[in-house]
Short mmCIF file of C-alpha atoms in Angstrom, two decimals:
data_model
loop_
_atom_site.label_atom_id
_atom_site.label_comp_id
_atom_site.label_asym_id
_atom_site.label_seq_id
_atom_site.Cartn_x
_atom_site.Cartn_y
_atom_site.Cartn_z
CA MET A 1 -0.01 0.08 -0.30
CA GLN A 2 1.23 3.65 -0.80
CA THR A 3 2.18 5.52 1.95
CA VAL A 4 0.32 8.93 1.98
CA GLN A 5 2.32 11.82 3.83
CA LYS A 6 0.70 14.09 6.03
CA ARG A 7 0.87 17.40 5.20
CA THR A 8 2.60 19.82 7.48
CA ARG A 9 0.37 22.42 9.31
CA ARG A 10 1.03 26.08 9.24
CA ALA A 11 0.32 28.67 11.33
CA PRO A 12 -2.91 30.44 10.79
CA ARG A 13 -2.40 33.72 8.99
CA HIS A 14 -4.66 35.70 11.85
CA GLY A 15 -2.51 34.15 14.29
CA ARG A 16 0.80 35.42 13.00
CA LEU A 17 -0.68 38.81 13.10
CA LEU A 18 -1.91 38.39 16.54
CA LEU A 19 1.75 38.23 17.44
CA LEU A 20 3.01 41.05 15.84
CA LEU A 21 0.52 43.10 17.18
CA ALA A 22 1.21 41.90 20.81
CA ALA A 23 5.08 42.71 19.91
CA ALA A 24 4.31 45.93 18.78
CA ILE A 25 2.23 46.88 21.95
CA LEU A 26 4.59 45.43 24.41
CA LEU A 27 7.01 48.03 22.76
CA ALA A 28 5.07 50.89 22.89
CA ALA A 29 4.39 50.13 26.28
CA LEU A 30 7.94 50.11 26.91
CA LEU A 31 8.63 53.45 24.81
CA LEU A 32 6.07 55.00 26.85
CA ALA A 33 7.04 53.57 30.29
CA SER A 34 10.73 55.44 28.93
CA ARG A 35 9.56 58.50 28.30
CA ARG A 36 7.68 58.77 31.29
CA LEU A 37 10.76 58.08 33.10
CA ASN A 38 12.68 61.13 31.39
CA GLN A 39 9.67 63.32 31.44
CA PRO A 40 9.93 66.28 33.58
CA PRO A 41 7.47 66.36 36.32
CA GLN A 42 4.49 68.54 36.23
CA GLU A 43 1.83 69.44 38.28
CA ASP A 44 -1.90 67.47 38.35
CA THR A 45 -4.22 69.36 36.29
CA SER A 46 -6.97 67.48 36.71
CA ALA A 47 -10.19 68.49 38.42
CA ALA A 48 -10.06 66.09 41.10
CA ALA A 49 -6.30 67.83 42.07
CA PRO A 50 -6.47 69.57 45.56
CA ALA A 51 -5.25 73.02 45.73
CA ALA A 52 -1.62 72.64 46.50
CA SER A 53 -0.38 76.35 47.37
CA LEU A 54 2.42 76.63 50.21
CA THR A 55 3.06 79.38 52.55
CA LEU A 56 6.63 79.53 52.02
CA CYS A 57 7.18 81.74 54.80
CA GLU A 58 5.30 85.03 56.72
CA TYR A 59 6.67 87.89 58.11
CA ALA A 60 5.41 91.57 58.80
CA PRO A 61 6.58 93.83 55.81
CA GLU A 62 8.65 95.76 58.20
CA ASP A 63 10.36 92.41 59.13
CA VAL A 64 12.29 92.48 55.59
CA VAL A 65 15.83 93.83 56.52
CA THR A 66 17.50 93.40 52.98
CA MET A 67 16.81 92.62 49.44
CA THR A 68 18.96 91.58 46.47
CA ILE A 69 17.61 91.41 43.33
CA THR A 70 19.59 89.80 40.34
CA ARG A 71 17.72 89.74 37.04
CA ARG A 72 19.14 87.60 34.14
CA ASN A 73 22.20 89.73 32.58
CA GLU A 74 21.83 92.59 34.67
CA GLN A 75 23.98 93.62 38.13
CA PRO A 76 22.63 92.69 41.20
CA TRP A 77 21.15 95.72 43.57
CA THR A 78 20.13 95.39 47.29
CA VAL A 79 18.06 97.62 49.36
CA GLN A 80 18.23 98.03 53.27
CA GLN A 81 15.84 99.07 55.64
CA ASN A 82 16.85 102.43 57.93
CA ALA A 83 15.62 103.33 61.08
CA ASP A 84 13.14 105.52 59.69
CA GLY A 85 11.40 102.17 58.04
CA LEU A 86 12.53 102.82 54.60
CA PHE A 87 14.52 100.72 51.91
CA VAL A 88 17.73 102.99 50.91
CA LEU A 89 19.46 101.37 48.31
CA MET A 90 23.24 100.53 48.94
CA GLY A 91 26.16 101.17 46.81
CA GLU A 92 27.46 104.10 44.77
CA ASN A 93 24.86 106.88 43.55
CA GLY A 94 22.26 105.13 46.35
CA PHE A 95 19.36 106.61 47.72
CA THR A 96 16.72 106.53 49.77
CA LEU A 97 13.46 104.86 48.25
CA SER A 98 9.92 106.77 48.81
CA GLU A 99 7.67 105.06 51.16
CA ALA A 100 5.38 103.98 48.54
CA THR A 101 8.32 102.70 46.64
CA THR A 102 9.21 100.70 50.21
CA ALA A 103 6.27 99.39 51.05
CA GLU A 104 5.55 97.65 47.35
CA LEU A 105 9.12 96.11 47.80
CA MET A 106 8.12 95.04 51.62
CA ASP A 107 4.85 93.49 50.81
CA ALA A 108 6.56 91.71 47.86
CA ALA A 109 8.86 89.84 50.11
CA SER A 110 7.20 89.59 53.14
CA ILE A 111 4.73 86.72 52.58
CA LEU A 112 5.99 84.10 49.84
CA ILE A 113 3.93 81.35 48.52
CA CYS A 114 4.19 78.72 45.93
CA GLU A 115 1.25 77.70 43.79
CA GLN A 116 2.27 73.90 43.81
CA VAL A 117 4.90 71.58 44.73
CA LEU A 118 6.21 70.02 41.86
CA SER A 119 8.30 67.59 42.76
CA ASP A 120 10.23 66.99 46.05
CA ASP A 121 12.59 64.54 44.63
CA PRO A 122 16.05 66.25 42.75
CA ALA A 123 16.04 62.70 40.48
CA GLU A 124 13.24 63.76 38.86
CA TYR A 125 14.06 67.09 37.55
CA ALA A 126 17.73 67.57 37.77
CA HIS A 127 18.15 66.89 34.02
CA HIS A 128 15.59 69.39 33.27
CA LEU A 129 17.29 72.78 34.64
CA SER A 130 17.98 73.66 31.37
CA ASP A 131 14.31 73.39 30.04
CA TYR A 132 13.18 75.30 33.50
CA GLY A 133 15.23 78.41 32.87
CA LEU A 134 16.62 77.62 36.35
CA ASP A 135 20.53 77.03 35.29
CA ASP A 136 20.44 80.01 34.42
CA PRO A 137 18.07 82.15 36.08
CA ARG A 138 15.48 85.09 34.68
CA LEU A 139 15.61 86.40 38.90
CA ILE A 140 17.25 85.60 42.08
CA ALA A 141 15.61 87.29 45.11
CA GLU A 142 17.71 86.77 48.18
CA ILE A 143 15.78 87.88 51.09
CA VAL A 144 17.23 88.40 54.88
CA TYR A 145 14.63 89.11 57.93
CA ALA A 146 14.48 90.45 61.14
CA ASP A 147 14.83 87.25 62.97
CA GLY A 148 18.07 86.12 60.74
CA GLN A 149 16.14 84.10 58.03
CA ARG A 150 17.75 84.04 54.92
CA ILE A 151 15.82 82.74 51.78
CA THR A 152 17.30 83.10 48.08
CA LEU A 153 14.78 82.40 45.45
CA ARG A 154 15.68 81.35 41.97
CA ILE A 155 12.85 81.68 39.25
CA GLY A 156 13.31 80.52 35.89
CA ASN A 157 11.08 79.79 33.04
CA VAL A 158 7.16 80.37 32.53
CA ALA A 159 5.63 77.12 32.38
CA ALA A 160 5.61 75.75 29.06
CA HIS A 161 1.50 75.08 28.84
CA THR A 162 0.61 77.83 31.06
CA SER A 163 1.66 81.55 31.79
CA ALA A 164 -0.20 81.36 35.52
CA TRP A 165 3.01 80.28 36.99
CA TYR A 166 7.07 80.26 36.39
CA TYR A 167 9.24 76.96 37.68
CA MET A 168 11.09 78.20 41.02
CA MET A 169 13.97 76.84 43.33
CA ILE A 170 14.81 77.76 46.73
CA ASP A 171 18.54 77.11 47.88
CA GLY A 172 18.90 74.80 50.44
CA ASP A 173 15.22 73.09 49.47
CA ASP A 174 15.28 69.90 47.14
CA ARG A 175 11.50 70.45 45.98
CA LEU A 176 10.70 72.26 42.90
CA PHE A 177 7.74 74.83 43.02
CA ALA A 178 5.33 76.44 40.89
CA PHE A 179 5.47 80.13 41.20
CA SER A 180 3.08 82.29 40.51
CA ARG A 181 3.25 85.11 37.85
CA GLY A 182 2.11 87.77 39.97
CA MET A 183 4.55 87.12 43.03
CA THR A 184 7.31 86.86 40.21
CA GLU A 185 6.93 90.49 38.66
CA ALA A 186 6.25 91.86 42.12
CA LEU A 187 10.02 90.98 42.90
CA SER A 188 11.28 91.49 39.22
CA ILE A 189 12.07 94.90 39.57
CA SER A 190 14.75 96.93 37.75
CA ARG A 191 17.28 99.35 39.50
CA ASP A 192 16.50 101.94 36.93
CA SER A 193 12.39 101.52 38.61
CA LEU A 194 13.36 102.37 42.43
CA ARG A 195 13.40 105.68 42.11
CA ASP A 196 10.10 107.64 41.89
CA VAL A 197 10.01 109.98 38.92
CA THR A 198 7.86 113.04 39.34
CA GLN A 199 6.84 114.17 36.07
CA PRO A 200 6.69 117.85 34.74
CA THR A 201 3.70 119.87 34.35
CA ILE A 202 2.66 120.21 31.40
CA HIS A 203 -1.11 121.47 30.30
CA LYS A 204 -2.41 121.07 26.94
CA ALA A 205 -4.67 124.19 27.33
CA ARG A 206 -1.91 126.45 28.73
CA ILE A 207 0.81 125.90 25.82
CA ASP A 208 1.34 128.69 23.77
CA ARG A 209 4.10 128.11 21.73
CA ILE A 210 6.48 124.79 20.57
CA THR A 211 9.98 125.50 19.63
CA LEU A 212 12.26 122.54 18.36
CA LYS A 213 16.20 122.72 18.28
CA SER A 214 18.82 121.02 16.67
CA SER A 215 22.11 119.91 17.83
CA ASP A 216 23.86 123.08 17.22
CA GLY A 217 20.62 124.88 19.78
CA ALA A 218 19.37 126.55 16.32
CA ILE A 219 15.49 126.47 15.75
CA HIS A 220 14.71 124.46 13.20
CA ALA A 221 10.74 124.64 13.90
CA GLN A 222 8.52 126.74 15.93
CA TRP A 223 4.63 127.21 16.43
CA THR A 224 3.65 129.78 18.19
CA LEU A 225 -0.13 130.78 19.25
CA GLU A 226 -1.31 134.06 17.81
CA GLY A 227 -3.47 135.38 20.73
CA ALA A 228 -4.48 134.38 24.43
CA ILE A 229 -5.05 130.72 25.61
CA THR A 230 -8.47 131.65 26.51
CA ASN A 231 -9.69 132.56 23.00
CA SER A 232 -12.86 130.60 21.74
CA ASP A 233 -10.75 130.18 18.25
CA ALA A 234 -7.27 129.70 19.88
CA LEU A 235 -6.78 126.55 17.60
CA ASP A 236 -7.10 128.51 14.78
CA ARG A 237 -4.74 131.27 15.88
CA TRP A 238 -2.16 129.28 15.59
CA HIS A 239 0.72 129.99 13.32
CA ILE A 240 4.44 128.61 12.16
CA THR A 241 6.79 131.03 13.37
CA HIS A 242 10.14 129.73 12.46
CA PRO A 243 11.40 128.91 9.72
CA TYR A 244 8.68 130.90 8.35
CA ALA A 245 5.47 132.33 8.75
CA TYR A 246 2.26 130.62 7.95
CA PRO A 247 -0.79 129.75 9.60
CA ALA A 248 -0.99 126.33 10.93
CA ASP A 249 -4.01 123.57 10.52
CA ALA A 250 -5.78 123.49 13.58
CA THR A 251 -6.11 119.40 13.70
CA ALA A 252 -2.08 119.46 13.29
CA ILE A 253 -2.04 121.43 16.32
CA SER A 254 -4.45 119.84 18.55
CA ASN A 255 -2.37 116.76 17.83
CA LEU A 256 0.76 118.55 18.22
CA LEU A 257 -0.63 119.58 21.46
CA SER A 258 -1.59 116.51 22.57
CA ASN A 259 1.64 115.22 21.88
CA ALA A 260 3.62 117.67 24.14
CA ALA A 261 0.86 116.95 26.97
CA ASN A 262 1.79 113.42 26.97
CA LEU A 263 5.43 113.86 26.81
CA ARG A 264 6.77 111.48 29.84
CA LEU A 265 10.10 110.71 31.74
CA GLY A 266 10.72 107.15 32.37
CA ALA A 267 13.49 105.63 34.66
CA TYR A 268 15.69 107.64 36.74
CA VAL A 269 19.41 107.31 35.50
CA GLY A 270 21.27 109.91 37.22
CA PRO A 271 22.49 113.40 37.92
CA ALA A 272 23.97 115.31 34.82
CA THR A 273 27.42 115.21 35.56
CA THR A 274 29.69 115.88 33.08
CA GLU A 275 30.92 111.89 32.72
CA ASN A 276 27.01 111.09 32.76
CA LEU A 277 26.39 113.69 30.04
CA THR A 278 29.10 112.17 27.82
CA ALA A 279 28.09 109.06 28.39
CA CYS A 280 24.72 109.30 27.35
CA GLY A 281 25.13 110.99 24.18
CA PHE A 282 24.74 114.78 25.42
CA ASP A 283 27.84 116.30 23.68
CA THR A 284 25.90 116.35 20.38
CA PRO A 285 22.12 116.30 21.23
CA ARG A 286 19.74 114.87 18.38
CA LEU A 287 16.79 117.62 19.78
CA THR A 288 15.70 119.95 22.07
CA ILE A 289 11.77 120.34 23.01
CA GLU A 290 10.62 123.64 24.56
CA LEU A 291 6.89 124.03 26.00
CA HIS A 292 6.28 127.66 26.42
CA MET A 293 3.08 127.79 28.63
CA ALA A 294 0.78 130.78 29.54
CA ALA A 295 -0.16 131.74 33.00
CA GLY A 296 -3.60 130.09 33.60
CA THR A 297 -6.50 128.58 35.41
CA ILE A 298 -6.60 124.54 35.24
CA GLY A 299 -9.83 122.91 36.83
CA ASN A 300 -9.27 119.13 38.18
CA THR A 301 -11.71 116.88 39.84
CA ASN A 302 -10.81 115.81 43.57
CA LEU A 303 -11.42 112.31 45.35
CA ASP A 304 -15.17 113.91 46.46
CA GLY A 305 -16.29 114.46 42.29
CA ALA A 306 -16.11 118.38 42.70
CA LEU A 307 -14.28 120.58 40.52
CA VAL A 308 -10.98 122.25 42.10
CA THR A 309 -8.78 125.04 39.98
CA GLN A 310 -5.46 126.22 40.76
CA GLU A 311 -3.22 129.08 39.28
CA TYR A 312 -0.60 128.12 37.45
CA PRO A 313 1.99 130.97 36.52
CA GLU A 314 3.74 131.26 33.06
CA SER A 315 6.41 128.37 32.22
CA THR A 316 8.73 126.63 30.09
CA CYS A 317 9.10 122.83 29.95
CA THR A 318 12.41 121.56 28.20
CA PHE A 319 13.61 118.01 27.02
CA ILE A 320 16.85 117.49 25.53
CA ILE A 321 17.22 114.40 23.60
CA GLY A 322 20.64 112.55 23.72
CA GLY A 323 21.49 109.22 22.60
CA GLU A 324 19.93 105.70 22.42
CA GLN A 325 19.83 103.26 24.74
CA SER A 326 18.11 101.28 22.31
CA ASP A 327 15.76 101.56 19.19
CA MET A 328 13.14 101.95 21.75
CA ILE A 329 14.47 104.03 24.51
CA ASP A 330 15.95 107.54 24.51
CA TYR A 331 18.08 109.21 26.88
CA VAL A 332 16.31 112.31 27.82
CA LEU A 333 17.78 115.14 29.99
CA HIS A 334 15.03 117.41 32.07
CA GLU A 335 16.56 119.85 34.83
CA ASP A 336 19.46 118.72 36.42
CA SER A 337 18.72 114.81 35.89
CA ILE A 338 18.71 111.78 33.11
CA TYR A 339 16.06 109.95 32.74
CA LEU A 340 15.07 107.02 30.45
CA SER A 341 12.02 107.96 27.46
CA SER A 342 9.93 105.87 24.95
CA HIS A 343 11.10 106.73 21.19
CA PHE A 344 7.51 106.52 20.79
CA THR A 345 6.54 109.97 22.45
CA MET A 346 9.47 111.97 22.00
CA GLY A 347 10.20 110.23 18.44
CA VAL A 348 6.74 112.19 17.40
CA PHE A 349 8.95 115.57 17.53
CA MET A 350 12.05 114.12 16.23
CA ASP A 351 10.52 112.76 13.11
CA ILE A 352 7.67 115.73 12.73
CA ASP A 353 6.82 116.88 8.73
CA LEU A 354 6.87 120.76 9.02
CA ARG A 355 4.71 121.28 6.05
CA ALA A 356 2.21 118.67 7.32
CA THR A 357 1.16 121.15 9.68
CA MET A 358 0.44 124.30 7.63
CA SER A 359 -3.12 124.79 7.13
CA ARG A 360 -4.48 123.60 3.86
CA TYR A 361 -7.42 126.14 3.79
CA PRO A 362 -6.06 129.71 3.04
CA LEU A 363 -9.20 131.93 4.62
CA LEU A 364 -8.23 131.95 8.54
CA THR A 365 -10.90 134.38 9.40
CA ALA A 366 -14.37 133.20 10.73
CA LEU A 367 -16.95 135.08 9.40
CA GLY A 368 -18.18 135.84 13.18
CA ASN A 369 -14.61 137.27 13.45
CA LEU A 370 -14.73 139.36 10.48
CA ASP A 371 -14.48 143.08 10.58
CA SER A 372 -13.53 144.05 7.01
CA LEU A 373 -12.67 141.89 3.40
CA THR A 374 -10.89 144.10 0.58
CA ILE A 375 -10.34 142.30 -2.34
CA THR A 376 -7.74 144.02 -4.94
CA SER A 377 -7.75 143.02 -9.11
CA GLY A 378 -6.08 144.88 -10.83
CA ASP A 379 -7.03 148.30 -10.85
CA MET A 380 -10.31 147.24 -8.67
CA THR A 381 -10.55 147.36 -5.14
CA ASP A 382 -13.52 146.51 -3.14
CA THR A 383 -14.26 146.55 0.70
CA TYR A 384 -16.68 144.92 2.40
CA GLN A 385 -17.32 146.41 6.21
CA ILE A 386 -19.58 144.31 8.62
CA ILE A 387 -21.29 146.06 11.03
CA ARG A 388 -22.54 144.55 14.31
CA THR A 389 -25.28 146.62 16.24
CA GLU A 390 -26.31 145.66 19.70
CA GLN A 391 -30.06 144.65 20.04
CA VAL A 392 -31.85 146.73 22.74
CA ALA A 393 -35.00 145.31 24.27
CA GLU A 394 -38.12 147.98 24.59
CA ASN A 395 -36.53 148.72 28.53
CA ASN A 396 -33.41 149.78 26.99
CA ASP A 397 -31.56 147.15 28.34
CA LEU A 398 -29.09 145.00 26.07
CA VAL A 399 -30.29 141.68 25.03
CA TYR A 400 -28.54 138.45 25.84
CA ASN A 401 -28.56 134.99 24.67
CA ALA A 402 -28.63 131.68 26.58
CA ASP A 403 -24.93 131.75 26.77
CA GLY A 404 -24.97 135.02 28.41
CA SER A 405 -23.31 136.86 25.11
CA ILE A 406 -25.00 140.29 23.87
CA VAL A 407 -26.71 139.77 20.75
CA TYR A 408 -26.09 141.75 17.51
CA ASP A 409 -28.04 142.73 14.94
CA THR A 410 -25.61 142.25 11.73
CA SER A 411 -25.37 143.83 8.35
CA CYS A 412 -22.82 144.71 5.88
CA THR A 413 -21.59 147.36 3.10
CA LYS A 414 -19.34 147.53 -0.29
CA ASN A 415 -17.38 150.75 -0.49
CA GLY A 416 -19.43 152.25 1.99
CA ASN A 417 -22.89 151.14 0.41
CA PRO A 418 -25.30 148.94 1.95
CA PHE A 419 -24.91 145.60 0.79
CA ASP A 420 -26.92 142.48 0.82
CA TYR A 421 -25.58 140.62 4.19
CA ALA A 422 -27.05 136.94 3.62
CA ALA A 423 -25.50 137.18 -0.12
CA PHE A 424 -22.24 138.14 1.60
CA GLU A 425 -22.60 135.22 4.13
CA ALA A 426 -23.78 133.06 1.68
CA ALA A 427 -20.46 133.32 -0.74
CA TYR A 428 -17.94 133.90 2.35
CA SER A 429 -19.17 130.46 3.69
CA GLN A 430 -18.22 129.04 0.42
CA LEU A 431 -14.83 130.45 0.43
CA MET A 432 -14.23 128.92 3.77
CA MET A 433 -14.46 126.05 2.58
CA VAL A 434 -11.83 126.07 -0.10
CA SER A 435 -8.60 123.77 0.26
CA VAL A 436 -5.46 123.88 -1.57
CA SER A 437 -5.04 121.41 -4.31
CA GLY A 438 -1.03 120.55 -3.48
CA LEU A 439 2.24 121.66 -2.17
CA LEU A 440 4.60 124.05 -4.50
CA PRO A 441 7.98 122.85 -5.28
CA GLU A 442 10.29 122.94 -2.38
CA ASN A 443 12.16 126.38 -2.24
CA HIS A 444 10.12 127.33 -5.43
CA ALA A 445 10.24 131.25 -6.30
CA LEU A 446 7.37 133.03 -8.05
CA THR A 447 8.28 135.04 -10.84
CA ALA A 448 4.73 136.52 -11.44
CA ASP A 449 3.61 139.23 -9.28
CA PRO A 450 -0.27 138.63 -7.51
CA HIS A 451 -3.10 139.19 -9.96
CA THR A 452 -5.87 139.02 -6.59
CA ILE A 453 -5.36 139.98 -3.26
CA TYR A 454 -7.70 139.14 -0.16
CA THR A 455 -7.03 141.44 2.62
CA PHE A 456 -8.84 139.83 5.99
CA THR A 457 -9.06 142.26 9.48
CA ASP A 458 -10.73 140.66 12.29
CA VAL A 459 -12.62 142.44 15.29
CA SER A 460 -9.48 142.11 17.29
CA GLY A 461 -7.33 144.03 14.54
CA ALA A 462 -5.22 141.07 13.13
CA VAL A 463 -4.77 141.36 9.43
CA HIS A 464 -4.37 137.88 7.15
CA THR A 465 -3.63 138.33 3.42
CA VAL A 466 -4.03 135.58 0.49
CA ALA A 467 -2.46 136.41 -2.55
CA LEU A 468 -2.80 134.77 -5.64
CA SER A 469 -0.38 134.49 -9.17
CA ALA A 470 -0.11 132.64 -11.95
CA PHE A 471 1.70 128.94 -11.22
CA ASP A 472 1.03 127.31 -14.54
CA ALA A 473 -1.86 127.41 -17.33
CA MET A 474 -4.53 125.70 -15.13
CA HIS A 475 -3.29 126.73 -11.34
CA ASP A 476 -2.51 129.94 -9.05
CA ALA A 477 0.30 129.93 -6.40
CA VAL A 478 -1.48 130.88 -3.05
CA THR A 479 0.36 133.43 -0.70
CA VAL A 480 -0.75 133.29 2.63
CA ASP A 481 0.75 136.28 5.02
CA GLY A 482 3.63 136.16 2.71
CA HIS A 483 4.55 132.89 2.55
CA SER A 484 3.82 130.86 -0.55
CA ALA A 485 3.59 127.10 0.30
CA PHE A 486 0.49 125.75 -2.20
CA TYR A 487 -1.39 125.90 -5.63
CA LEU A 488 -4.88 125.50 -6.47
CA ILE A 489 -7.00 125.56 -9.79
CA LYS A 490 -7.52 128.90 -11.28
CA ASP A 491 -11.03 130.93 -9.80
CA GLY A 492 -10.75 128.40 -7.08
CA PHE A 493 -10.23 130.97 -4.18
CA ARG A 494 -13.15 133.59 -5.27
CA LEU A 495 -15.90 135.57 -3.58
CA ASP A 496 -18.76 134.53 -5.69
CA LEU A 497 -21.60 136.78 -4.94
CA ASN A 498 -23.63 135.79 -7.55
CA SER A 499 -24.17 131.60 -6.75
CA PRO A 500 -27.60 131.13 -5.58
#
């Protein structure tokens, strides 16, 4: 009989797949275990995790004897409490801190609380100090208390998964802590911020002249209020007075005054000694800003909500801009001290375009302030005179409006003869809306004499002139108060008494 050989059985196909899957799972488990062994310790953020804040030390503020703060890449500074309970900055150019600054520092150092203990085993985090920023701390705070206890905090990076706290270690303690952002910022004070800076008194409403001087002390730009700060139309009375005379744009002046009132001094650098002035670039200052303020009354609201007024004398506030500490910080000399200041405030005046502050409207005198208008064109001259007569009531008393101002009846004459005031008012209102078309080429010299001259005299006696002369075939050059800066389309500036 022929022997039949048995076929050898192979492992089922799905059985081999299961073996491969089991091996993959085992490998993944080993990798995960290895990763966990090398992973930096993190706090438990689950909902069930209990609050883990811990008070590291607790003292009365006045028990803080000394503080030494070392910020990354900066020199350390130390303050020590004196007999009056105030901190004194130690070392060269030291000074006594104000009560407010002393209180802030003492409050920050008296009670130290950590958000959580992340680990109490140095072996868990020893290989991750650079990840935490603890190999080169962003801040080291050394604090000595009245009972002799000394605590040194080393604060590193902000946590990667939250901005609420920083990694922190304490000298002599094996634990790794989570330290709150607020407490970190309270202790991270620069030396420059320790001295209180008294801001100069600048009132936008009192400024009546702004002068900018170049490094050699020469005036290169100046704006002056041609009138009183109390005038209702004060913004319309500003003029460029250097390097030439020209009416200023009211909106541009308002912005300029706001920028001037917002000038602020930053951190104190030091006294204006010869050495400090040279080191901070004041041998060749880049700009001097002079703000002249007229005497005036300023009202402020007190804590009770009541308006309190105060008289201020005439004064001048001066800022001299020296070198740069950085692209965003300038050295500024004010009175006898050197400060830091943001380039975003002082730089407004360093980069200003004088021509951008010129008025684009040739007519400067409001109809309510106009006394007379004389128009000379060729051999023809017409003069319009505004006549205002006080209204008198039947009882012979003057008539006042709701604002307490006298009410006038207004009329007009042309060359001494009665003229329709309504027609003049309509034409004048249109003339006030005329704006220039563009700037003349810089340093352009006019070759043609004016063909038309408008002379405006206001009720105070101030005189403004607008002269028109040919610029090209389609445009007239506009000369305001003797200075030519703009042009406009021919016949664009015309008192049109025939328009409806």
